[in-house]
XYZ file of C-alpha atoms in Angstrom:
213
model
C -33.168 -23.937 18.467
C -32.636 -21.965 15.269
C -31.037 -18.535 15.367
C -32.787 -15.712 13.545
C -30.702 -14.309 10.710
C -30.954 -10.794 9.276
C -29.405 -10.068 5.893
C -27.982 -6.587 5.421
C -29.071 -5.378 1.994
C -32.034 -5.968 -0.288
C -30.507 -6.291 -3.749
C -29.716 -9.266 -5.956
C -26.833 -10.436 -3.736
C -29.150 -10.373 -0.720
C -31.632 -12.557 -2.610
C -28.845 -15.013 -3.457
C -27.793 -15.194 0.185
C -31.420 -15.642 1.255
C -31.656 -18.632 -1.074
C -28.468 -20.098 0.411
C -29.767 -19.696 3.984
C -32.176 -22.554 3.272
C -29.122 -24.849 3.298
C -28.205 -23.861 6.880
C -30.504 -25.714 9.293
C -29.239 -23.702 12.261
C -30.593 -20.405 10.891
C -34.014 -19.004 10.091
C -34.200 -16.037 7.729
C -35.921 -13.264 9.681
C -35.723 -10.459 7.127
C -33.556 -7.855 5.457
C -32.031 -4.650 6.837
C -31.432 -1.452 4.848
C -30.191 2.046 5.602
C -30.970 3.828 2.325
C -34.243 4.543 0.452
C -36.517 3.543 -1.221
C -38.089 1.164 1.296
C -41.318 1.672 3.212
C -42.311 0.225 6.605
C -44.004 -3.127 6.147
C -42.495 -3.831 2.725
C -41.667 -7.495 2.022
C -39.056 -9.285 -0.072
C -39.253 -13.038 -0.642
C -42.047 -13.007 1.908
C -39.791 -11.563 4.633
C -39.930 -8.048 6.091
C -37.497 -5.308 5.142
C -36.399 -3.453 8.278
C -34.754 -0.073 8.615
C -31.443 -0.158 10.474
C -32.987 1.839 13.339
C -35.047 -1.277 14.152
C -31.920 -3.248 15.147
C -32.015 -2.313 18.875
C -35.465 -3.892 19.171
C -34.312 -7.398 18.195
C -33.477 -9.894 20.947
C -30.227 -11.794 21.472
C -31.217 -14.676 19.193
C -30.650 -12.515 16.108
C -27.491 -12.550 14.022
C -26.433 -10.644 10.886
C -24.633 -11.262 7.603
C -23.917 -8.587 5.016
C -24.984 -9.167 1.393
C -24.069 -5.834 -0.198
C -21.504 -5.881 -2.990
C -20.463 -2.242 -3.004
C -18.235 -0.600 -0.422
C -21.178 1.336 0.965
C -21.596 -1.845 3.003
C -18.878 -0.683 5.412
C -21.211 2.005 6.757
C -24.078 -0.360 7.564
C -21.760 -3.066 8.950
C -20.161 -0.598 11.349
C -23.555 0.714 12.432
C -24.844 -2.790 13.179
C -21.653 -3.478 15.157
C -22.209 -0.295 17.166
C -25.748 -1.456 17.916
C -24.375 -4.684 19.356
C -25.741 -7.327 16.970
C -23.277 -10.195 16.327
C -22.250 -11.232 12.811
C -21.967 -14.832 11.670
C -19.987 -16.651 9.013
C -21.991 -18.549 6.411
C -19.887 -21.256 4.781
C -22.007 -23.249 2.357
C -22.023 -27.030 2.967
C -20.697 -27.646 -0.562
C -17.630 -25.446 0.018
C -14.326 -27.020 0.938
C -12.255 -24.890 3.330
C -8.899 -26.217 4.493
C -8.739 -26.924 8.207
C -5.612 -24.772 8.345
C -7.359 -21.749 6.779
C -8.721 -18.961 8.987
C -11.998 -17.164 8.320
C -12.889 -13.782 9.825
C -16.206 -12.608 11.213
C -19.161 -11.934 8.943
C -17.745 -13.737 5.910
C -19.917 -15.447 3.301
C -18.516 -18.404 1.349
C -20.806 -19.641 -1.393
C -21.617 -22.845 -3.236
C -18.679 -25.029 -4.378
C -15.945 -22.624 -3.233
C -12.508 -24.172 -2.660
C -10.076 -22.561 -0.182
C -6.564 -23.937 0.185
C -4.235 -24.532 3.100
C -3.027 -21.716 5.381
C -5.138 -19.105 3.627
C -6.384 -16.179 5.706
C -9.732 -14.530 4.966
C -10.393 -11.350 6.982
C -13.713 -9.988 8.285
C -16.752 -9.327 6.067
C -15.341 -10.824 2.878
C -17.892 -12.037 0.309
C -16.820 -15.055 -1.769
C -19.340 -16.015 -4.419
C -20.087 -19.415 -5.954
C -17.435 -21.528 -7.648
C -14.413 -19.463 -6.545
C -11.057 -21.244 -6.354
C -8.544 -19.877 -3.824
C -5.114 -21.453 -3.476
C -2.880 -21.989 -0.471
C -1.279 -19.244 1.627
C -3.523 -16.537 0.205
C -4.474 -13.417 2.182
C -7.745 -11.612 1.446
C -8.250 -8.454 3.487
C -11.479 -7.176 5.015
C -14.572 -6.115 3.037
C -13.301 -7.498 -0.269
C -15.582 -9.214 -2.805
C -14.518 -12.215 -4.882
C -17.028 -12.719 -7.698
C -18.311 -16.030 -9.038
C -15.845 -18.203 -10.886
C -12.707 -16.240 -9.962
C -9.489 -18.253 -9.613
C -6.848 -16.968 -7.190
C -3.565 -18.881 -7.198
C -1.346 -19.544 -4.195
C 0.716 -16.948 -2.335
C -1.488 -14.060 -3.420
C -2.506 -11.023 -1.356
C -5.760 -9.214 -2.080
C -6.046 -5.849 -0.316
C -8.934 -4.499 1.721
C -12.124 -3.307 -0.009
C -11.038 -4.771 -3.344
C -13.368 -6.232 -5.962
C -12.328 -9.233 -8.066
C -14.665 -9.591 -11.049
C -16.436 -12.619 -12.505
C -14.050 -15.267 -13.814
C -10.923 -13.212 -13.125
C -7.635 -15.035 -12.624
C -4.822 -13.927 -10.300
C -1.504 -15.724 -10.873
C 0.827 -16.869 -8.048
C 2.911 -14.476 -5.931
C 0.839 -11.410 -6.883
C -0.314 -8.531 -4.669
C -3.440 -6.568 -5.556
C -3.708 -3.386 -3.481
C -6.488 -1.895 -1.366
C -9.613 -0.367 -2.962
C -8.931 -1.901 -6.359
C -11.232 -3.241 -9.071
C -10.198 -6.222 -11.176
C -12.495 -6.507 -14.180
C -14.419 -9.604 -15.205
C -12.265 -12.158 -16.975
C -9.014 -10.299 -16.302
C -5.752 -12.209 -15.942
C -3.610 -10.541 -13.292
C -0.001 -11.500 -14.015
C 1.766 -8.725 -12.065
C 1.198 -6.820 -8.837
C -0.827 -3.603 -8.702
C -0.875 -0.730 -6.179
C -3.832 0.670 -4.243
C -6.847 2.362 -5.853
C -6.538 1.208 -9.447
C -8.924 -0.425 -11.893
C -7.450 -3.108 -14.129
C -8.913 -5.087 -17.020
C -7.671 -7.315 -19.798
C -5.613 -10.403 -20.524
C -3.018 -9.641 -19.211
C -4.545 -7.018 -16.924
C -3.460 -3.399 -17.294
C -4.415 -0.244 -15.399
C -7.193 1.794 -17.011
C -7.979 4.085 -14.044
C -5.962 5.352 -11.091
C -6.966 6.933 -7.778
C -10.409 5.357 -7.997
C -12.816 5.855 -5.144
C -13.677 2.191 -4.657
C -16.795 0.503 -5.943
């Protein structure tokens, strides 16, 4: 029997995840969940209802959740859904190749054609978009987003709530701190501390003490 799946969010990432759900025969898309305006009761997206988060307690035990919000505002809605007792699932696309020695945390999405190397550790609620390459012995902390086409070499640590932009490259033995933004196409050739925004080739800091994304 299929499990009903609710996607947290109703933006473009949520639509991408909804499209991917069709490739998971064990799940049936039941709708989308939001906690910010502007959504009205009864509104539909892709033919599925958009629910307010206060509706969560009324769903039965067959329902599961996955978050499809790119910005760090997602932490609020994830924590609320956890408090309401709904389980999260991992969605690992059938075309992805994840090493058997890698570990994947709860509520993580791994998209089309992603490659994840040996002994890599992905924490809870990480979003890894299509075509990402992740080497061996990499650590990606909770809530981070790895955008499409990014290439993360081996022995890299990506901090919590960090955003890696489209096509960015992180070279081996690099640490990127918590709450950082790595711009699209950047080449990260040295380590960076928490709460910085970096861009360029090689990447350099353009903002410090940023408030996340």
